[in-house]
Amino acid sequence: MQIDEENKLPRQVFSLSDITESIARMFNKYYAVPYWIRAEISKLNYYPASGHCFPDLVEKQDGKIKSQVRSIIWRDDLFQISTKFEEVTRQPLSEGMAIMFQAYVKFTSAHGLSLHIIDIEPLYTLGELAREKMAAIERMKKEGIFQQNKLVPLPLLLKRVAIISAETSKGYRDLLVTLDNNPAGYRFISKLFPALLQGDGAVEAIRKQLQKIKENAAGFDAVLIIRGGGDEVGLACYDHYDLAREVALFPLPVITGIGHSTNETVVEMVACINKITPTDVAHFMIAGFRSFDDRINLAVQNIKLATSQLLESANLEFNQLTEAFQQTGRLFIDTQHETIGQLALAMRESVSAAVFNHRIALSR
């Protein structure tokens, strides 16, 4: 027991563990049951080696953090929660996501306050994702940029393309194989700008590559954003306002092939062309060349036909002129023959008369 020198009274001093253990007992007494809580995941903190997850949770107001706490999802709980969550939302748990979860409020002397998450309601997050998607669409329409990229002229031939994808993506490989092996032998020039295609960091990664492409926009006919080879999980980033705005305002036509979903993302809505899968994008590019090829072949056929018709018409006219000339020539010759005959007859008659007159003159 220590003495307070100022008041000369006994001073009670506690160890840190005394205080924290007391707080822990209070939490165990008053927070013995789990609670349903709403929050946003600011950082996921998933550790594959252990399988555990330690999300940092926040509540924001006017863009500023109002409350913050650590949480825990043990491996077995995480497996069940993630499986159910992805089945419903088609998205993995990720940073920036609003969730409603059931958790025990825990306090330990060693780690302080935390929330032990035992369940997450995916329908709440699904509703939040839908709300954020509609908000992005309405905001872009209000700003007058929703249809902007669709107004960018699409070149007749898409020969030089910038591709935003992952180098290991099956969709990227499918695109290249389809383009390289087109039956007509058309040749395409492509450059890969690698980026994350889903989940945390995808929005900024894709935007960063779009900025790089914009710096050399004159070197490309269009931009392709493609992903494939997986399921539809992880498409929430394509509903993000910042990424959709970047696509809508891009100076080159943007063509998307980012999934098999019938529920279009905002990026797909604002892109100049959406062809669903990377293979569909490749066929679209090939079809442009084939259409141009068909038009050239049709033009050649039309020129040949027109030339043939022109030659036939000229030949017919020549034959008609030849026949007319021949008829005119024969008529002229016949006329001349008749004239000569008449002249010859007249000459004979004149000579006969002259001879007759000369004989009469001699007889006198």
CSV table of C-alpha atoms in Angstrom, one decimal:
chain,number,residue,atom,x,y,z
A,1,MET,CA,0.0,0.0,0.0
A,2,GLN,CA,1.4,3.4,-1.0
A,3,ILE,CA,0.7,6.7,0.7
A,4,ASP,CA,-0.6,9.8,-1.1
A,5,GLU,CA,1.9,12.4,0.1
A,6,GLU,CA,-0.4,15.3,-0.6
A,7,ASN,CA,-3.4,14.0,1.3
A,8,LYS,CA,-1.6,11.6,3.6
A,9,LEU,CA,-4.1,8.9,2.6
A,10,PRO,CA,-3.5,5.4,1.5
A,11,ARG,CA,-3.1,5.2,-2.3
A,12,GLN,CA,-4.4,2.0,-4.1
A,13,VAL,CA,-2.3,1.1,-7.1
A,14,PHE,CA,-3.4,-1.6,-9.6
A,15,SER,CA,-1.3,-3.5,-12.1
A,16,LEU,CA,-2.2,-3.2,-15.8
A,17,SER,CA,-3.4,-6.8,-15.8
A,18,ASP,CA,-5.7,-6.0,-12.8
A,19,ILE,CA,-7.4,-3.4,-14.9
A,20,THR,CA,-7.6,-5.4,-18.1
A,21,GLU,CA,-8.8,-8.5,-16.3
A,22,SER,CA,-11.5,-6.5,-14.6
A,23,ILE,CA,-12.6,-5.1,-18.0
A,24,ALA,CA,-12.6,-8.7,-19.4
A,25,ARG,CA,-14.8,-9.9,-16.5
A,26,MET,CA,-17.2,-7.0,-17.2
A,27,PHE,CA,-17.4,-7.9,-20.9
A,28,ASN,CA,-17.9,-11.6,-20.1
A,29,LYS,CA,-20.8,-10.5,-17.8
A,30,TYR,CA,-22.6,-7.9,-19.9
A,31,TYR,CA,-21.7,-9.1,-23.4
A,32,ALA,CA,-22.3,-12.9,-23.0
A,33,VAL,CA,-24.5,-13.2,-26.1
A,34,PRO,CA,-23.6,-12.4,-29.8
A,35,TYR,CA,-24.9,-9.2,-31.4
A,36,TRP,CA,-25.8,-8.3,-35.0
A,37,ILE,CA,-23.6,-5.4,-36.1
A,38,ARG,CA,-23.2,-3.3,-39.3
A,39,ALA,CA,-19.8,-2.1,-40.4
A,40,GLU,CA,-17.4,-1.8,-43.3
A,41,ILE,CA,-14.3,-3.9,-43.9
A,42,SER,CA,-11.4,-1.5,-44.2
A,43,LYS,CA,-8.7,-4.2,-44.3
A,44,LEU,CA,-9.3,-7.9,-44.7
A,45,ASN,CA,-6.1,-9.3,-43.1
A,46,TYR,CA,-6.5,-12.9,-44.4
A,47,TYR,CA,-3.6,-15.3,-43.6
A,48,PRO,CA,-3.7,-18.3,-46.0
A,49,ALA,CA,-1.1,-20.2,-43.9
A,50,SER,CA,-3.4,-20.4,-40.8
A,51,GLY,CA,-6.7,-19.9,-42.6
A,52,HIS,CA,-7.7,-17.3,-40.1
A,53,CYS,CA,-8.9,-13.8,-41.0
A,54,PHE,CA,-8.6,-10.6,-38.8
A,55,PRO,CA,-10.7,-7.9,-40.5
A,56,ASP,CA,-10.3,-4.3,-39.5
A,57,LEU,CA,-13.9,-2.9,-39.2
A,58,VAL,CA,-14.9,0.8,-39.4
A,59,GLU,CA,-18.0,2.9,-39.4
A,60,LYS,CA,-17.8,6.1,-41.4
A,61,GLN,CA,-19.7,9.4,-41.3
A,62,ASP,CA,-19.3,12.0,-44.0
A,63,GLY,CA,-16.2,10.1,-45.2
A,64,LYS,CA,-14.5,10.1,-41.8
A,65,ILE,CA,-14.0,7.2,-39.5
A,66,LYS,CA,-16.5,7.4,-36.6
A,67,SER,CA,-15.6,4.0,-35.0
A,68,GLN,CA,-13.0,1.3,-35.5
A,69,VAL,CA,-12.3,-2.1,-34.1
A,70,ARG,CA,-10.5,-5.3,-34.9
A,71,SER,CA,-12.3,-8.6,-35.5
A,72,ILE,CA,-11.5,-12.3,-35.8
A,73,ILE,CA,-13.0,-15.0,-38.0
A,74,TRP,CA,-11.5,-18.4,-37.2
A,75,ARG,CA,-10.7,-20.8,-40.1
A,76,ASP,CA,-13.7,-23.1,-39.8
A,77,ASP,CA,-16.1,-20.2,-39.4
A,78,LEU,CA,-14.5,-18.4,-42.3
A,79,PHE,CA,-14.9,-21.4,-44.7
A,80,GLN,CA,-18.7,-21.7,-43.9
A,81,ILE,CA,-19.2,-17.9,-44.0
A,82,SER,CA,-17.3,-17.4,-47.3
A,83,THR,CA,-19.0,-20.3,-49.0
A,84,LYS,CA,-22.5,-19.0,-48.2
A,85,PHE,CA,-21.5,-15.4,-48.9
A,86,GLU,CA,-20.2,-16.1,-52.3
A,87,GLU,CA,-23.1,-18.3,-53.3
A,88,VAL,CA,-25.5,-15.4,-52.6
A,89,THR,CA,-23.5,-12.3,-53.6
A,90,ARG,CA,-21.3,-13.8,-56.2
A,91,GLN,CA,-18.5,-11.8,-54.6
A,92,PRO,CA,-15.8,-12.7,-52.1
A,93,LEU,CA,-15.4,-10.9,-48.9
A,94,SER,CA,-13.2,-7.9,-49.7
A,95,GLU,CA,-12.0,-4.5,-48.5
A,96,GLY,CA,-14.5,-1.6,-48.7
A,97,MET,CA,-17.5,-4.0,-48.5
A,98,ALA,CA,-20.4,-3.2,-46.2
A,99,ILE,CA,-21.4,-6.2,-44.1
A,100,MET,CA,-23.9,-7.1,-41.4
A,101,PHE,CA,-22.5,-9.8,-39.1
A,102,GLN,CA,-23.1,-11.7,-35.9
A,103,ALA,CA,-20.3,-11.5,-33.4
A,104,TYR,CA,-19.3,-11.9,-29.8
A,105,VAL,CA,-17.8,-8.8,-28.1
A,106,LYS,CA,-14.5,-10.0,-26.6
A,107,PHE,CA,-11.9,-8.3,-24.5
A,108,THR,CA,-8.6,-10.0,-23.4
A,109,SER,CA,-5.7,-8.7,-21.4
A,110,ALA,CA,-3.3,-9.4,-24.2
A,111,HIS,CA,-5.2,-8.2,-27.2
A,112,GLY,CA,-7.8,-5.8,-25.9
A,113,LEU,CA,-11.2,-5.3,-27.6
A,114,SER,CA,-12.2,-7.4,-30.6
A,115,LEU,CA,-15.2,-8.9,-32.3
A,116,HIS,CA,-15.4,-12.6,-32.8
A,117,ILE,CA,-17.5,-13.0,-36.0
A,118,ILE,CA,-19.5,-16.2,-36.3
A,119,ASP,CA,-21.9,-15.3,-39.1
A,120,ILE,CA,-22.4,-12.8,-41.9
A,121,GLU,CA,-25.7,-12.0,-43.6
A,122,PRO,CA,-25.0,-12.0,-47.4
A,123,LEU,CA,-28.4,-10.5,-48.3
A,124,TYR,CA,-27.4,-7.2,-46.5
A,125,THR,CA,-24.3,-6.9,-48.5
A,126,LEU,CA,-26.1,-7.9,-51.7
A,127,GLY,CA,-28.5,-5.0,-51.1
A,128,GLU,CA,-25.7,-2.6,-50.4
A,129,LEU,CA,-23.9,-3.7,-53.6
A,130,ALA,CA,-27.1,-3.1,-55.6
A,131,ARG,CA,-27.6,0.3,-54.0
A,132,GLU,CA,-24.0,1.3,-54.8
A,133,LYS,CA,-24.5,0.1,-58.4
A,134,MET,CA,-27.6,2.1,-58.9
A,135,ALA,CA,-26.0,5.2,-57.3
A,136,ALA,CA,-23.1,5.0,-59.7
A,137,ILE,CA,-25.5,4.7,-62.7
A,138,GLU,CA,-27.7,7.6,-61.6
A,139,ARG,CA,-24.6,9.8,-60.9
A,140,MET,CA,-23.1,9.2,-64.3
A,141,LYS,CA,-26.4,9.8,-66.0
A,142,LYS,CA,-26.8,13.1,-64.1
A,143,GLU,CA,-23.3,14.1,-65.1
A,144,GLY,CA,-24.2,13.3,-68.7
A,145,ILE,CA,-21.3,10.8,-69.3
A,146,PHE,CA,-23.2,7.5,-69.2
A,147,GLN,CA,-23.3,7.2,-73.0
A,148,GLN,CA,-20.0,9.0,-73.7
A,149,ASN,CA,-17.9,6.1,-74.7
A,150,LYS,CA,-20.6,4.8,-77.0
A,151,LEU,CA,-20.3,8.0,-79.0
A,152,VAL,CA,-16.6,7.5,-79.7
A,153,PRO,CA,-16.2,6.4,-83.4
A,154,LEU,CA,-15.4,2.7,-83.7
A,155,PRO,CA,-12.8,2.1,-86.4
A,156,LEU,CA,-13.9,-0.1,-89.3
A,157,LEU,CA,-11.0,-2.4,-88.7
A,158,LEU,CA,-9.8,-3.1,-85.1
A,159,LYS,CA,-6.2,-4.1,-85.9
A,160,ARG,CA,-4.2,-2.5,-83.1
A,161,VAL,CA,-5.6,-3.1,-79.6
A,162,ALA,CA,-4.5,-2.5,-76.0
A,163,ILE,CA,-5.5,-5.3,-73.8
A,164,ILE,CA,-6.1,-5.0,-70.0
A,165,SER,CA,-6.0,-8.4,-68.5
A,166,ALA,CA,-3.9,-10.8,-66.5
A,167,GLU,CA,-1.1,-12.5,-68.4
A,168,THR,CA,-2.1,-15.9,-66.8
A,169,SER,CA,-5.8,-15.3,-67.5
A,170,LYS,CA,-7.5,-18.1,-69.5
A,171,GLY,CA,-9.7,-15.5,-71.1
A,172,TYR,CA,-6.6,-13.6,-72.4
A,173,ARG,CA,-5.2,-16.8,-73.9
A,174,ASP,CA,-8.5,-17.7,-75.5
A,175,LEU,CA,-8.6,-14.2,-77.1
A,176,LEU,CA,-5.1,-14.6,-78.6
A,177,VAL,CA,-5.6,-18.1,-79.8
A,178,THR,CA,-8.9,-17.2,-81.5
A,179,LEU,CA,-7.3,-14.1,-83.2
A,180,ASP,CA,-4.2,-15.9,-84.3
A,181,ASN,CA,-6.0,-18.9,-85.7
A,182,ASN,CA,-8.7,-17.1,-87.7
A,183,PRO,CA,-9.4,-19.1,-90.9
A,184,ALA,CA,-8.9,-16.0,-93.2
A,185,GLY,CA,-5.4,-15.3,-91.8
A,186,TYR,CA,-6.1,-11.8,-90.7
A,187,ARG,CA,-3.3,-10.3,-88.6
A,188,PHE,CA,-3.8,-8.3,-85.4
A,189,ILE,CA,-1.4,-6.3,-83.3
A,190,SER,CA,-2.0,-6.4,-79.5
A,191,LYS,CA,-0.2,-5.1,-76.4
A,192,LEU,CA,-0.9,-6.4,-72.9
A,193,PHE,CA,-1.3,-4.0,-70.0
A,194,PRO,CA,-1.4,-6.5,-67.0
A,195,ALA,CA,-3.7,-5.7,-64.1
A,196,LEU,CA,-5.7,-7.3,-61.3
A,197,LEU,CA,-9.1,-8.3,-62.7
A,198,GLN,CA,-11.2,-8.7,-59.6
A,199,GLY,CA,-11.2,-8.2,-55.8
A,200,ASP,CA,-9.3,-5.7,-53.7
A,201,GLY,CA,-7.1,-3.4,-55.8
A,202,ALA,CA,-8.7,-4.2,-59.1
A,203,VAL,CA,-10.3,-0.7,-59.6
A,204,GLU,CA,-7.0,1.2,-59.1
A,205,ALA,CA,-5.0,-1.4,-61.1
A,206,ILE,CA,-7.3,-1.1,-64.1
A,207,ARG,CA,-7.5,2.7,-63.9
A,208,LYS,CA,-3.7,2.9,-63.8
A,209,GLN,CA,-3.4,0.9,-67.0
A,210,LEU,CA,-6.1,3.0,-68.7
A,211,GLN,CA,-4.1,6.1,-67.9
A,212,LYS,CA,-1.0,4.5,-69.4
A,213,ILE,CA,-2.9,3.6,-72.6
A,214,LYS,CA,-4.3,7.1,-72.8
A,215,GLU,CA,-0.8,8.5,-73.0
A,216,ASN,CA,-0.3,6.6,-76.2
A,217,ALA,CA,-3.9,6.6,-77.5
A,218,ALA,CA,-2.8,7.3,-81.1
A,219,GLY,CA,-1.1,3.9,-81.2
A,220,PHE,CA,-4.3,1.9,-80.7
A,221,ASP,CA,-7.7,1.5,-82.3
A,222,ALA,CA,-9.5,0.3,-79.2
A,223,VAL,CA,-9.0,-1.0,-75.6
A,224,LEU,CA,-10.1,-4.4,-74.5
A,225,ILE,CA,-10.9,-5.2,-70.9
A,226,ILE,CA,-11.1,-9.0,-70.6
A,227,ARG,CA,-11.2,-11.7,-67.9
A,228,GLY,CA,-12.3,-15.3,-68.1
A,229,GLY,CA,-11.7,-18.8,-67.1
A,230,GLY,CA,-13.5,-18.5,-63.8
A,231,ASP,CA,-16.9,-18.0,-62.4
A,232,GLU,CA,-18.8,-14.8,-61.9
A,233,VAL,CA,-17.4,-14.1,-58.4
A,234,GLY,CA,-15.5,-10.9,-58.0
A,235,LEU,CA,-17.3,-8.6,-60.5
A,236,ALA,CA,-18.2,-5.9,-57.9
A,237,CYS,CA,-15.2,-3.8,-58.9
A,238,TYR,CA,-16.8,-3.3,-62.3
A,239,ASP,CA,-19.7,-1.5,-60.6
A,240,HIS,CA,-17.4,1.0,-59.0
A,241,TYR,CA,-18.1,4.6,-60.0
A,242,ASP,CA,-14.4,5.6,-60.4
A,243,LEU,CA,-13.7,2.7,-62.8
A,244,ALA,CA,-16.9,3.1,-64.7
A,245,ARG,CA,-16.3,6.9,-65.1
A,246,GLU,CA,-12.8,6.2,-66.4
A,247,VAL,CA,-14.2,3.9,-69.1
A,248,ALA,CA,-17.0,6.2,-70.0
A,249,LEU,CA,-14.7,9.2,-70.6
A,250,PHE,CA,-12.0,7.2,-72.3
A,251,PRO,CA,-10.9,8.7,-75.7
A,252,LEU,CA,-10.8,5.3,-77.4
A,253,PRO,CA,-13.6,2.8,-77.8
A,254,VAL,CA,-13.6,0.3,-74.9
A,255,ILE,CA,-14.7,-3.2,-75.6
A,256,THR,CA,-15.5,-5.5,-72.6
A,257,GLY,CA,-15.4,-9.2,-72.2
A,258,ILE,CA,-15.3,-9.7,-68.5
A,259,GLY,CA,-17.7,-12.6,-67.7
A,260,HIS,CA,-20.6,-14.8,-68.4
A,261,SER,CA,-23.1,-12.9,-66.2
A,262,THR,CA,-26.5,-11.8,-67.6
A,263,ASN,CA,-26.5,-9.1,-65.0
A,264,GLU,CA,-24.4,-6.3,-66.7
A,265,THR,CA,-22.0,-4.4,-64.6
A,266,VAL,CA,-21.8,-0.6,-64.9
A,267,VAL,CA,-18.5,-0.8,-66.8
A,268,GLU,CA,-20.1,-3.1,-69.3
A,269,MET,CA,-23.1,-0.7,-69.6
A,270,VAL,CA,-20.9,2.4,-70.3
A,271,ALA,CA,-18.4,0.6,-72.6
A,272,CYS,CA,-18.6,1.2,-76.4
A,273,ILE,CA,-19.1,-2.5,-77.0
A,274,ASN,CA,-19.8,-5.4,-74.6
A,275,LYS,CA,-19.3,-8.9,-75.9
A,276,ILE,CA,-19.5,-10.8,-72.6
A,277,THR,CA,-16.5,-13.3,-73.1
A,278,PRO,CA,-13.0,-12.8,-74.5
A,279,THR,CA,-13.7,-15.3,-77.3
A,280,ASP,CA,-16.8,-13.2,-78.3
A,281,VAL,CA,-14.6,-10.1,-78.4
A,282,ALA,CA,-12.1,-12.0,-80.7
A,283,HIS,CA,-15.0,-13.1,-83.0
A,284,PHE,CA,-16.3,-9.5,-83.1
A,285,MET,CA,-12.9,-8.2,-84.3
A,286,ILE,CA,-12.6,-11.0,-86.9
A,287,ALA,CA,-16.1,-10.3,-88.1
A,288,GLY,CA,-15.1,-6.6,-88.7
A,289,PHE,CA,-12.3,-7.8,-91.0
A,290,ARG,CA,-14.6,-10.4,-92.7
A,291,SER,CA,-17.3,-7.7,-93.3
A,292,PHE,CA,-14.7,-5.4,-94.8
A,293,ASP,CA,-13.3,-8.3,-96.9
A,294,ASP,CA,-16.9,-9.1,-98.1
A,295,ARG,CA,-17.4,-5.5,-99.0
A,296,ILE,CA,-14.2,-5.5,-101.0
A,297,ASN,CA,-15.1,-8.7,-102.8
A,298,LEU,CA,-18.5,-7.4,-103.5
A,299,ALA,CA,-17.0,-4.2,-104.9
A,300,VAL,CA,-14.7,-6.3,-107.1
A,301,GLN,CA,-17.6,-8.3,-108.4
A,302,ASN,CA,-19.6,-5.2,-109.1
A,303,ILE,CA,-16.6,-3.7,-111.0
A,304,LYS,CA,-16.2,-6.9,-113.0
A,305,LEU,CA,-19.9,-6.9,-113.7
A,306,ALA,CA,-20.0,-3.3,-114.6
A,307,THR,CA,-16.9,-3.7,-116.8
A,308,SER,CA,-18.4,-6.7,-118.6
A,309,GLN,CA,-21.7,-4.8,-119.1
A,310,LEU,CA,-19.8,-1.8,-120.4
A,311,LEU,CA,-17.7,-3.9,-122.8
A,312,GLU,CA,-20.8,-5.8,-124.0
A,313,SER,CA,-22.6,-2.5,-124.6
A,314,ALA,CA,-19.6,-1.0,-126.4
A,315,ASN,CA,-19.3,-4.2,-128.5
A,316,LEU,CA,-23.0,-4.1,-129.4
A,317,GLU,CA,-22.7,-0.4,-130.4
A,318,PHE,CA,-19.6,-1.1,-132.4
A,319,ASN,CA,-21.3,-3.9,-134.3
A,320,GLN,CA,-24.3,-1.7,-134.9
A,321,LEU,CA,-22.0,1.1,-136.2
A,322,THR,CA,-20.2,-1.5,-138.4
A,323,GLU,CA,-23.4,-2.8,-139.8
A,324,ALA,CA,-24.7,0.8,-140.4
A,325,PHE,CA,-21.4,1.7,-142.0
A,326,GLN,CA,-21.5,-1.4,-144.3
A,327,GLN,CA,-25.1,-0.6,-145.3
A,328,THR,CA,-24.2,3.0,-146.0
A,329,GLY,CA,-21.2,1.9,-148.0
A,330,ARG,CA,-23.2,-0.6,-150.1
A,331,LEU,CA,-25.8,2.1,-150.7
A,332,PHE,CA,-23.1,4.6,-151.7
A,333,ILE,CA,-21.5,2.0,-154.1
A,334,ASP,CA,-24.8,1.1,-155.6
A,335,THR,CA,-25.6,4.7,-156.2
A,336,GLN,CA,-22.2,5.3,-157.7
A,337,HIS,CA,-22.6,2.2,-159.9
A,338,GLU,CA,-25.9,3.6,-161.1
A,339,THR,CA,-24.5,7.0,-161.7
A,340,ILE,CA,-21.5,5.6,-163.6
A,341,GLY,CA,-23.8,3.5,-165.7
A,342,GLN,CA,-25.9,6.5,-166.6
A,343,LEU,CA,-22.8,8.5,-167.4
A,344,ALA,CA,-21.5,5.7,-169.6
A,345,LEU,CA,-24.8,5.4,-171.4
A,346,ALA,CA,-24.9,9.1,-171.9
A,347,MET,CA,-21.3,9.1,-173.2
A,348,ARG,CA,-22.1,6.2,-175.6
A,349,GLU,CA,-25.1,8.1,-176.9
A,350,SER,CA,-23.1,11.3,-177.2
A,351,VAL,CA,-20.3,9.6,-179.0
A,352,SER,CA,-22.7,7.8,-181.3
A,353,ALA,CA,-24.4,11.1,-182.1
A,354,ALA,CA,-21.1,12.8,-182.7
A,355,VAL,CA,-19.9,10.0,-185.0
A,356,PHE,CA,-23.2,10.2,-186.9
A,357,ASN,CA,-23.0,13.9,-187.3
A,358,HIS,CA,-19.4,13.7,-188.3
A,359,ARG,CA,-20.3,11.1,-191.0
A,360,ILE,CA,-23.1,13.3,-192.3
A,361,ALA,CA,-20.7,16.2,-192.5
A,362,LEU,CA,-18.1,14.1,-194.5
A,363,SER,CA,-20.8,12.9,-196.9
A,364,ARG,CA,-21.5,16.4,-197.9
